[in-house]
């Protein structure tokens, strides 16, 4: 019976061939080469099995998720991390006294997004406001045209600037909207969405209360009360928080209490 003899070189070749048959091509992937790239990066490549189950050049960049040519271990080597932000700060005071301006609040990034994670949301918000007192004294000039904001703001704004504000009795004025700009319908921010409900021809109620109605004053600026000869006149108004939302309304009359729906109830600022 013949005896087979193999040289050491022959045995090595047989072992390598058997290994390739049993294991398959080398699986280097992203983790072995230490690659994780943002965006689209043609140089961020490796060799191994791809996510589409083919073997060859594979990628470790963020774009490979959409092009389906990631290395087999991309999701393990480069896990998606979504952006994390802090809570909102408290609202700031008005930017300037004695004029229609804005207040701000912000938040900060605690963790940047990585490897296709959810991007960061906006970090700053603005909302309209007006201060009726400077550091020295009450404002001298009236804020005209009539400045209005949503009625819900009245529950939150502070009355500390008006001494003995509990003794000041407010009132309501009803207007009919005769014209408004297209900018009102383009108000998409969380604090300006109320402007989208404004429509020509609708009747709205606007409440005059402290601090817009200060001690010693008989009416709010821009409400039409000062013109005794023509109190049904057309007046200009502007929405605080969006200078592109403004228009003209006709005064209908004064009411002791507002009775309009919530969407049509506003405040003088």
PDB file of C-alpha atoms in Angstrom:
ATOM      1  CA  UNK A   1       0.000   0.000   0.000  1.00  0.00           C
ATOM      2  CA  UNK A   2       1.592   3.337  -1.037  1.00  0.00           C
ATOM      3  CA  UNK A   3       2.550   5.820   1.621  1.00  0.00           C
ATOM      4  CA  UNK A   4       1.808   9.527   1.009  1.00  0.00           C
ATOM      5  CA  UNK A   5       4.414  11.975   2.107  1.00  0.00           C
ATOM      6  CA  UNK A   6       3.959  15.735   2.181  1.00  0.00           C
ATOM      7  CA  UNK A   7       6.517  18.451   2.495  1.00  0.00           C
ATOM      8  CA  UNK A   8       5.977  21.211   5.149  1.00  0.00           C
ATOM      9  CA  UNK A   9       5.129  23.714   2.390  1.00  0.00           C
ATOM     10  CA  UNK A  10       2.407  21.417   1.086  1.00  0.00           C
ATOM     11  CA  UNK A  11       0.882  21.069   4.553  1.00  0.00           C
ATOM     12  CA  UNK A  12       0.789  24.878   5.009  1.00  0.00           C
ATOM     13  CA  UNK A  13      -1.032  25.336   1.694  1.00  0.00           C
ATOM     14  CA  UNK A  14      -3.564  22.669   2.626  1.00  0.00           C
ATOM     15  CA  UNK A  15      -4.218  24.349   5.982  1.00  0.00           C
ATOM     16  CA  UNK A  16      -4.654  27.810   4.452  1.00  0.00           C
ATOM     17  CA  UNK A  17      -6.977  26.444   1.812  1.00  0.00           C
ATOM     18  CA  UNK A  18      -9.036  24.595   4.385  1.00  0.00           C
ATOM     19  CA  UNK A  19      -9.286  27.747   6.517  1.00  0.00           C
ATOM     20  CA  UNK A  20     -10.510  29.840   3.610  1.00  0.00           C
ATOM     21  CA  UNK A  21     -13.047  27.143   2.759  1.00  0.00           C
ATOM     22  CA  UNK A  22     -14.403  26.951   6.305  1.00  0.00           C
ATOM     23  CA  UNK A  23     -14.139  30.597   7.413  1.00  0.00           C
ATOM     24  CA  UNK A  24     -14.339  32.593   4.207  1.00  0.00           C
ATOM     25  CA  UNK A  25     -12.616  35.873   3.339  1.00  0.00           C
ATOM     26  CA  UNK A  26     -11.181  38.101   6.033  1.00  0.00           C
ATOM     27  CA  UNK A  27     -13.794  40.205   7.886  1.00  0.00           C
ATOM     28  CA  UNK A  28     -11.970  43.409   8.795  1.00  0.00           C
ATOM     29  CA  UNK A  29     -14.937  45.845   8.828  1.00  0.00           C
ATOM     30  CA  UNK A  30     -15.017  49.190  10.652  1.00  0.00           C
ATOM     31  CA  UNK A  31     -14.116  48.164  14.180  1.00  0.00           C
ATOM     32  CA  UNK A  32     -10.835  46.488  13.272  1.00  0.00           C
ATOM     33  CA  UNK A  33      -9.553  49.489  11.307  1.00  0.00           C
ATOM     34  CA  UNK A  34     -11.008  51.975  13.820  1.00  0.00           C
ATOM     35  CA  UNK A  35     -13.052  54.041  11.353  1.00  0.00           C
ATOM     36  CA  UNK A  36     -16.220  56.066  11.966  1.00  0.00           C
ATOM     37  CA  UNK A  37     -16.664  59.061   9.658  1.00  0.00           C
ATOM     38  CA  UNK A  38     -19.359  61.734   9.457  1.00  0.00           C
ATOM     39  CA  UNK A  39     -21.194  62.669   6.263  1.00  0.00           C
ATOM     40  CA  UNK A  40     -19.993  61.165   2.976  1.00  0.00           C
ATOM     41  CA  UNK A  41     -16.285  60.299   2.989  1.00  0.00           C
ATOM     42  CA  UNK A  42     -14.911  58.199   0.078  1.00  0.00           C
ATOM     43  CA  UNK A  43     -11.672  57.637   1.999  1.00  0.00           C
ATOM     44  CA  UNK A  44     -13.461  56.030   4.951  1.00  0.00           C
ATOM     45  CA  UNK A  45     -13.229  52.493   3.564  1.00  0.00           C
ATOM     46  CA  UNK A  46     -12.367  48.998   4.677  1.00  0.00           C
ATOM     47  CA  UNK A  47     -12.552  45.491   3.268  1.00  0.00           C
ATOM     48  CA  UNK A  48     -15.057  42.871   4.260  1.00  0.00           C
ATOM     49  CA  UNK A  49     -18.685  41.860   4.143  1.00  0.00           C
ATOM     50  CA  UNK A  50     -21.164  44.628   3.403  1.00  0.00           C
ATOM     51  CA  UNK A  51     -24.672  45.051   4.726  1.00  0.00           C
ATOM     52  CA  UNK A  52     -26.053  43.931   1.338  1.00  0.00           C
ATOM     53  CA  UNK A  53     -24.308  40.541   1.906  1.00  0.00           C
ATOM     54  CA  UNK A  54     -21.668  41.048  -0.751  1.00  0.00           C
ATOM     55  CA  UNK A  55     -17.944  40.967  -0.102  1.00  0.00           C
ATOM     56  CA  UNK A  56     -15.436  43.636  -1.078  1.00  0.00           C
ATOM     57  CA  UNK A  57     -14.820  47.297  -0.397  1.00  0.00           C
ATOM     58  CA  UNK A  58     -17.157  48.588   2.303  1.00  0.00           C
ATOM     59  CA  UNK A  59     -17.610  51.978   3.964  1.00  0.00           C
ATOM     60  CA  UNK A  60     -17.667  53.305   7.497  1.00  0.00           C
ATOM     61  CA  UNK A  61     -19.071  56.777   6.800  1.00  0.00           C
ATOM     62  CA  UNK A  62     -22.491  58.086   7.736  1.00  0.00           C
ATOM     63  CA  UNK A  63     -23.704  58.033   4.124  1.00  0.00           C
ATOM     64  CA  UNK A  64     -23.294  54.281   3.818  1.00  0.00           C
ATOM     65  CA  UNK A  65     -26.619  53.795   5.596  1.00  0.00           C
ATOM     66  CA  UNK A  66     -28.490  55.243   2.611  1.00  0.00           C
ATOM     67  CA  UNK A  67     -26.191  53.766  -0.083  1.00  0.00           C
ATOM     68  CA  UNK A  68     -26.330  50.282   1.532  1.00  0.00           C
ATOM     69  CA  UNK A  69     -22.593  49.688   1.314  1.00  0.00           C
ATOM     70  CA  UNK A  70     -21.722  49.809   5.020  1.00  0.00           C
ATOM     71  CA  UNK A  71     -19.342  47.269   6.470  1.00  0.00           C
ATOM     72  CA  UNK A  72     -21.116  44.466   8.296  1.00  0.00           C
ATOM     73  CA  UNK A  73     -20.229  45.832  11.746  1.00  0.00           C
ATOM     74  CA  UNK A  74     -20.956  49.540  11.069  1.00  0.00           C
ATOM     75  CA  UNK A  75     -23.925  49.774  13.459  1.00  0.00           C
ATOM     76  CA  UNK A  76     -21.888  48.141  16.238  1.00  0.00           C
ATOM     77  CA  UNK A  77     -18.683  50.091  15.614  1.00  0.00           C
ATOM     78  CA  UNK A  78     -20.470  53.401  14.958  1.00  0.00           C
ATOM     79  CA  UNK A  79     -23.735  53.421  16.948  1.00  0.00           C
ATOM     80  CA  UNK A  80     -26.172  56.278  16.258  1.00  0.00           C
ATOM     81  CA  UNK A  81     -26.245  58.824  19.074  1.00  0.00           C
ATOM     82  CA  UNK A  82     -29.056  61.400  19.073  1.00  0.00           C
ATOM     83  CA  UNK A  83     -28.556  64.982  20.150  1.00  0.00           C
ATOM     84  CA  UNK A  84     -29.393  65.764  23.771  1.00  0.00           C
ATOM     85  CA  UNK A  85     -30.267  69.300  24.901  1.00  0.00           C
ATOM     86  CA  UNK A  86     -30.883  70.894  28.275  1.00  0.00           C
ATOM     87  CA  UNK A  87     -34.202  72.212  29.579  1.00  0.00           C
ATOM     88  CA  UNK A  88     -35.296  75.703  28.532  1.00  0.00           C
ATOM     89  CA  UNK A  89     -34.031  78.586  30.632  1.00  0.00           C
ATOM     90  CA  UNK A  90     -36.514  81.031  32.153  1.00  0.00           C
ATOM     91  CA  UNK A  91     -37.772  83.773  29.842  1.00  0.00           C
ATOM     92  CA  UNK A  92     -35.580  86.853  29.872  1.00  0.00           C
ATOM     93  CA  UNK A  93     -36.934  90.321  30.443  1.00  0.00           C
ATOM     94  CA  UNK A  94     -37.820  92.530  27.491  1.00  0.00           C
ATOM     95  CA  UNK A  95     -34.804  93.510  25.416  1.00  0.00           C
ATOM     96  CA  UNK A  96     -35.591  97.247  25.728  1.00  0.00           C
ATOM     97  CA  UNK A  97     -38.044  99.235  27.861  1.00  0.00           C
ATOM     98  CA  UNK A  98     -40.754 101.523  26.496  1.00  0.00           C
ATOM     99  CA  UNK A  99     -41.077  99.835  23.117  1.00  0.00           C
ATOM    100  CA  UNK A 100     -42.384  96.656  21.512  1.00  0.00           C
ATOM    101  CA  UNK A 101     -39.550  94.175  21.577  1.00  0.00           C
ATOM    102  CA  UNK A 102     -38.837  90.518  22.356  1.00  0.00           C
ATOM    103  CA  UNK A 103     -37.990  88.280  25.270  1.00  0.00           C
ATOM    104  CA  UNK A 104     -35.811  85.201  24.856  1.00  0.00           C
ATOM    105  CA  UNK A 105     -35.160  81.796  26.282  1.00  0.00           C
ATOM    106  CA  UNK A 106     -32.523  79.260  25.290  1.00  0.00           C
ATOM    107  CA  UNK A 107     -31.169  75.783  25.869  1.00  0.00           C
ATOM    108  CA  UNK A 108     -27.740  74.236  25.358  1.00  0.00           C
ATOM    109  CA  UNK A 109     -26.398  71.116  23.692  1.00  0.00           C
ATOM    110  CA  UNK A 110     -25.397  68.415  26.137  1.00  0.00           C
ATOM    111  CA  UNK A 111     -24.545  65.789  23.508  1.00  0.00           C
ATOM    112  CA  UNK A 112     -23.932  66.359  19.794  1.00  0.00           C
ATOM    113  CA  UNK A 113     -25.551  63.878  17.399  1.00  0.00           C
ATOM    114  CA  UNK A 114     -23.236  61.214  15.977  1.00  0.00           C
ATOM    115  CA  UNK A 115     -23.392  58.656  13.182  1.00  0.00           C
ATOM    116  CA  UNK A 116     -26.791  59.648  11.829  1.00  0.00           C
ATOM    117  CA  UNK A 117     -28.490  60.166  15.187  1.00  0.00           C
ATOM    118  CA  UNK A 118     -31.376  62.609  15.606  1.00  0.00           C
ATOM    119  CA  UNK A 119     -30.103  66.166  14.969  1.00  0.00           C
ATOM    120  CA  UNK A 120     -30.313  68.951  17.537  1.00  0.00           C
ATOM    121  CA  UNK A 121     -33.521  71.023  17.708  1.00  0.00           C
ATOM    122  CA  UNK A 122     -33.508  74.836  17.702  1.00  0.00           C
ATOM    123  CA  UNK A 123     -31.763  76.311  20.707  1.00  0.00           C
ATOM    124  CA  UNK A 124     -33.434  79.712  21.073  1.00  0.00           C
ATOM    125  CA  UNK A 125     -37.003  81.002  21.113  1.00  0.00           C
ATOM    126  CA  UNK A 126     -38.332  84.553  20.949  1.00  0.00           C
ATOM    127  CA  UNK A 127     -41.688  85.917  22.066  1.00  0.00           C
ATOM    128  CA  UNK A 128     -43.066  89.437  21.931  1.00  0.00           C
ATOM    129  CA  UNK A 129     -43.299  91.640  25.004  1.00  0.00           C
ATOM    130  CA  UNK A 130     -43.338  95.258  26.113  1.00  0.00           C
ATOM    131  CA  UNK A 131     -42.128  96.953  29.293  1.00  0.00           C
ATOM    132  CA  UNK A 132     -44.031 100.008  30.562  1.00  0.00           C
ATOM    133  CA  UNK A 133     -41.353 101.188  32.947  1.00  0.00           C
ATOM    134  CA  UNK A 134     -37.703 102.082  32.519  1.00  0.00           C
ATOM    135  CA  UNK A 135     -35.247 102.023  35.419  1.00  0.00           C
ATOM    136  CA  UNK A 136     -36.132 105.627  36.282  1.00  0.00           C
ATOM    137  CA  UNK A 137     -39.875 106.030  35.640  1.00  0.00           C
ATOM    138  CA  UNK A 138     -42.892 105.024  33.611  1.00  0.00           C
ATOM    139  CA  UNK A 139     -42.640 105.340  29.847  1.00  0.00           C
ATOM    140  CA  UNK A 140     -43.690 108.726  28.490  1.00  0.00           C
ATOM    141  CA  UNK A 141     -44.701 107.701  24.980  1.00  0.00           C
ATOM    142  CA  UNK A 142     -47.657 105.477  24.165  1.00  0.00           C
ATOM    143  CA  UNK A 143     -46.947 102.307  22.252  1.00  0.00           C
ATOM    144  CA  UNK A 144     -48.802 102.761  18.971  1.00  0.00           C
ATOM    145  CA  UNK A 145     -50.254 101.254  16.877  1.00  0.00           C
ATOM    146  CA  UNK A 146     -52.261  99.063  19.225  1.00  0.00           C
ATOM    147  CA  UNK A 147     -50.084  96.119  20.206  1.00  0.00           C
ATOM    148  CA  UNK A 148     -51.870  92.854  20.926  1.00  0.00           C
ATOM    149  CA  UNK A 149     -51.007  89.347  22.027  1.00  0.00           C
ATOM    150  CA  UNK A 150     -52.962  86.212  22.848  1.00  0.00           C
ATOM    151  CA  UNK A 151     -55.297  86.388  25.827  1.00  0.00           C
ATOM    152  CA  UNK A 152     -53.472  83.529  27.554  1.00  0.00           C
ATOM    153  CA  UNK A 153     -50.507  85.811  28.131  1.00  0.00           C
ATOM    154  CA  UNK A 154     -52.518  87.718  30.736  1.00  0.00           C
ATOM    155  CA  UNK A 155     -52.335  84.771  33.138  1.00  0.00           C
ATOM    156  CA  UNK A 156     -48.538  84.791  33.072  1.00  0.00           C
ATOM    157  CA  UNK A 157     -47.339  88.364  32.816  1.00  0.00           C
ATOM    158  CA  UNK A 158     -46.331  90.105  36.006  1.00  0.00           C
ATOM    159  CA  UNK A 159     -48.031  93.239  37.314  1.00  0.00           C
ATOM    160  CA  UNK A 160     -45.234  94.251  39.665  1.00  0.00           C
ATOM    161  CA  UNK A 161     -44.479  97.412  37.635  1.00  0.00           C
ATOM    162  CA  UNK A 162     -47.881  98.920  38.394  1.00  0.00           C
ATOM    163  CA  UNK A 163     -48.387  99.989  42.022  1.00  0.00           C
ATOM    164  CA  UNK A 164     -51.771  99.059  43.511  1.00  0.00           C
ATOM    165  CA  UNK A 165     -52.754  97.293  40.284  1.00  0.00           C
ATOM    166  CA  UNK A 166     -55.533  95.475  42.112  1.00  0.00           C
ATOM    167  CA  UNK A 167     -57.373  98.789  42.323  1.00  0.00           C
ATOM    168  CA  UNK A 168     -57.290  99.298  38.538  1.00  0.00           C
ATOM    169  CA  UNK A 169     -60.423  97.978  36.832  1.00  0.00           C
ATOM    170  CA  UNK A 170     -59.919  96.774  33.299  1.00  0.00           C
ATOM    171  CA  UNK A 171     -62.366  96.673  30.425  1.00  0.00           C
ATOM    172  CA  UNK A 172     -62.820  95.104  26.988  1.00  0.00           C
ATOM    173  CA  UNK A 173     -63.013  96.633  23.525  1.00  0.00           C
ATOM    174  CA  UNK A 174     -64.569  94.835  20.566  1.00  0.00           C
ATOM    175  CA  UNK A 175     -63.184  95.367  17.079  1.00  0.00           C
ATOM    176  CA  UNK A 176     -63.945  94.076  13.610  1.00  0.00           C
ATOM    177  CA  UNK A 177     -60.893  93.107  11.563  1.00  0.00           C
ATOM    178  CA  UNK A 178     -61.050  94.924   8.229  1.00  0.00           C
ATOM    179  CA  UNK A 179     -57.600  94.010   6.868  1.00  0.00           C
ATOM    180  CA  UNK A 180     -54.502  92.057   7.840  1.00  0.00           C
ATOM    181  CA  UNK A 181     -51.213  91.111   6.211  1.00  0.00           C
ATOM    182  CA  UNK A 182     -50.292  87.655   4.878  1.00  0.00           C
ATOM    183  CA  UNK A 183     -47.568  87.475   7.503  1.00  0.00           C
ATOM    184  CA  UNK A 184     -50.181  86.465  10.092  1.00  0.00           C
ATOM    185  CA  UNK A 185     -50.795  83.155   8.312  1.00  0.00           C
ATOM    186  CA  UNK A 186     -47.063  82.432   8.240  1.00  0.00           C
ATOM    187  CA  UNK A 187     -46.651  82.495  12.006  1.00  0.00           C
ATOM    188  CA  UNK A 188     -45.496  78.965  12.829  1.00  0.00           C
ATOM    189  CA  UNK A 189     -43.640  79.425  16.123  1.00  0.00           C
ATOM    190  CA  UNK A 190     -45.195  78.004  19.299  1.00  0.00           C
ATOM    191  CA  UNK A 191     -45.829  81.510  20.660  1.00  0.00           C
ATOM    192  CA  UNK A 192     -47.201  82.982  17.419  1.00  0.00           C
ATOM    193  CA  UNK A 193     -49.583  80.270  16.191  1.00  0.00           C
ATOM    194  CA  UNK A 194     -52.548  82.217  17.565  1.00  0.00           C
ATOM    195  CA  UNK A 195     -52.085  84.713  14.712  1.00  0.00           C
ATOM    196  CA  UNK A 196     -53.174  82.087  12.178  1.00  0.00           C
ATOM    197  CA  UNK A 197     -56.768  82.356  13.463  1.00  0.00           C
ATOM    198  CA  UNK A 198     -57.068  86.024  12.486  1.00  0.00           C
ATOM    199  CA  UNK A 199     -59.465  86.564   9.574  1.00  0.00           C
ATOM    200  CA  UNK A 200     -60.897  89.623   7.867  1.00  0.00           C
ATOM    201  CA  UNK A 201     -64.463  90.345   8.982  1.00  0.00           C
ATOM    202  CA  UNK A 202     -64.163  88.542  12.315  1.00  0.00           C
ATOM    203  CA  UNK A 203     -65.023  90.303  15.554  1.00  0.00           C
ATOM    204  CA  UNK A 204     -62.342  90.123  18.229  1.00  0.00           C
ATOM    205  CA  UNK A 205     -62.239  91.127  21.887  1.00  0.00           C
ATOM    206  CA  UNK A 206     -59.205  92.913  23.271  1.00  0.00           C
ATOM    207  CA  UNK A 207     -58.876  93.310  27.024  1.00  0.00           C
ATOM    208  CA  UNK A 208     -57.330  96.379  28.633  1.00  0.00           C
ATOM    209  CA  UNK A 209     -55.808  95.451  31.988  1.00  0.00           C
ATOM    210  CA  UNK A 210     -52.707  96.270  34.064  1.00  0.00           C
ATOM    211  CA  UNK A 211     -49.895  96.845  33.324  1.00  0.00           C
ATOM    212  CA  UNK A 212     -51.114  98.164  29.944  1.00  0.00           C
ATOM    213  CA  UNK A 213     -53.677 100.108  31.973  1.00  0.00           C
ATOM    214  CA  UNK A 214     -51.607 101.890  34.592  1.00  0.00           C
ATOM    215  CA  UNK A 215     -52.796 103.690  37.713  1.00  0.00           C
ATOM    216  CA  UNK A 216     -54.195 107.085  36.753  1.00  0.00           C
ATOM    217  CA  UNK A 217     -54.803 106.116  33.133  1.00  0.00           C
ATOM    218  CA  UNK A 218     -58.307 105.849  31.702  1.00  0.00           C
ATOM    219  CA  UNK A 219     -57.593 103.706  28.654  1.00  0.00           C
ATOM    220  CA  UNK A 220     -54.979 101.548  26.902  1.00  0.00           C
ATOM    221  CA  UNK A 221     -52.867 102.992  24.108  1.00  0.00           C
ATOM    222  CA  UNK A 222     -54.363 102.415  20.679  1.00  0.00           C
ATOM    223  CA  UNK A 223     -57.861 101.416  21.839  1.00  0.00           C
ATOM    224  CA  UNK A 224     -59.560 104.463  20.278  1.00  0.00           C
ATOM    225  CA  UNK A 225     -60.917 105.837  23.550  1.00  0.00           C
ATOM    226  CA  UNK A 226     -59.016 109.113  23.256  1.00  0.00           C
ATOM    227  CA  UNK A 227     -60.994 110.180  20.177  1.00  0.00           C
ATOM    228  CA  UNK A 228     -64.389 111.081  21.644  1.00  0.00           C
ATOM    229  CA  UNK A 229     -65.737 112.402  18.325  1.00  0.00           C
ATOM    230  CA  UNK A 230     -65.270 109.172  16.400  1.00  0.00           C
ATOM    231  CA  UNK A 231     -64.972 106.097  18.595  1.00  0.00           C
ATOM    232  CA  UNK A 232     -65.994 103.797  15.730  1.00  0.00           C
ATOM    233  CA  UNK A 233     -62.957 104.788  13.727  1.00  0.00           C
ATOM    234  CA  UNK A 234     -60.527 102.480  11.927  1.00  0.00           C
ATOM    235  CA  UNK A 235     -57.295 101.933  13.827  1.00  0.00           C
ATOM    236  CA  UNK A 236     -54.026 100.151  13.186  1.00  0.00           C
ATOM    237  CA  UNK A 237     -52.898  97.123  15.176  1.00  0.00           C
ATOM    238  CA  UNK A 238     -49.823  94.918  15.283  1.00  0.00           C
ATOM    239  CA  UNK A 239     -49.274  91.460  16.746  1.00  0.00           C
ATOM    240  CA  UNK A 240     -46.421  91.353  19.252  1.00  0.00           C
ATOM    241  CA  UNK A 241     -43.909  88.658  18.320  1.00  0.00           C
ATOM    242  CA  UNK A 242     -44.310  88.968  14.546  1.00  0.00           C
ATOM    243  CA  UNK A 243     -43.868  92.454  13.043  1.00  0.00           C
ATOM    244  CA  UNK A 244     -45.179  91.147   9.703  1.00  0.00           C
ATOM    245  CA  UNK A 245     -48.583  90.433  11.248  1.00  0.00           C
ATOM    246  CA  UNK A 246     -50.474  93.730  11.356  1.00  0.00           C
ATOM    247  CA  UNK A 247     -53.563  95.355   9.931  1.00  0.00           C
ATOM    248  CA  UNK A 248     -56.537  97.616  10.455  1.00  0.00           C
ATOM    249  CA  UNK A 249     -59.645  97.096  12.536  1.00  0.00           C
ATOM    250  CA  UNK A 250     -62.813  99.101  13.166  1.00  0.00           C
ATOM    251  CA  UNK A 251     -63.809  99.807  16.713  1.00  0.00           C
ATOM    252  CA  UNK A 252     -67.245  98.354  17.523  1.00  0.00           C
ATOM    253  CA  UNK A 253     -67.573  99.402  21.127  1.00  0.00           C
ATOM    254  CA  UNK A 254     -66.477  99.071  24.721  1.00  0.00           C
ATOM    255  CA  UNK A 255     -67.607  96.157  26.885  1.00  0.00           C
ATOM    256  CA  UNK A 256     -67.290  95.660  30.598  1.00  0.00           C
ATOM    257  CA  UNK A 257     -66.217  92.057  30.059  1.00  0.00           C
ATOM    258  CA  UNK A 258     -64.899  90.170  27.031  1.00  0.00           C
ATOM    259  CA  UNK A 259     -67.196  87.504  25.622  1.00  0.00           C
ATOM    260  CA  UNK A 260     -65.397  86.403  22.445  1.00  0.00           C
ATOM    261  CA  UNK A 261     -64.172  82.825  21.851  1.00  0.00           C
ATOM    262  CA  UNK A 262     -60.662  82.061  23.093  1.00  0.00           C
ATOM    263  CA  UNK A 263     -59.212  82.138  19.570  1.00  0.00           C
ATOM    264  CA  UNK A 264     -60.535  85.714  19.148  1.00  0.00           C
ATOM    265  CA  UNK A 265     -59.593  87.047  22.598  1.00  0.00           C
ATOM    266  CA  UNK A 266     -56.513  89.221  22.943  1.00  0.00           C
ATOM    267  CA  UNK A 267     -54.733  91.660  25.238  1.00  0.00           C
ATOM    268  CA  UNK A 268     -53.402  95.151  24.794  1.00  0.00           C
ATOM    269  CA  UNK A 269     -49.672  95.130  25.508  1.00  0.00           C
TER     270      UNK A 269
END
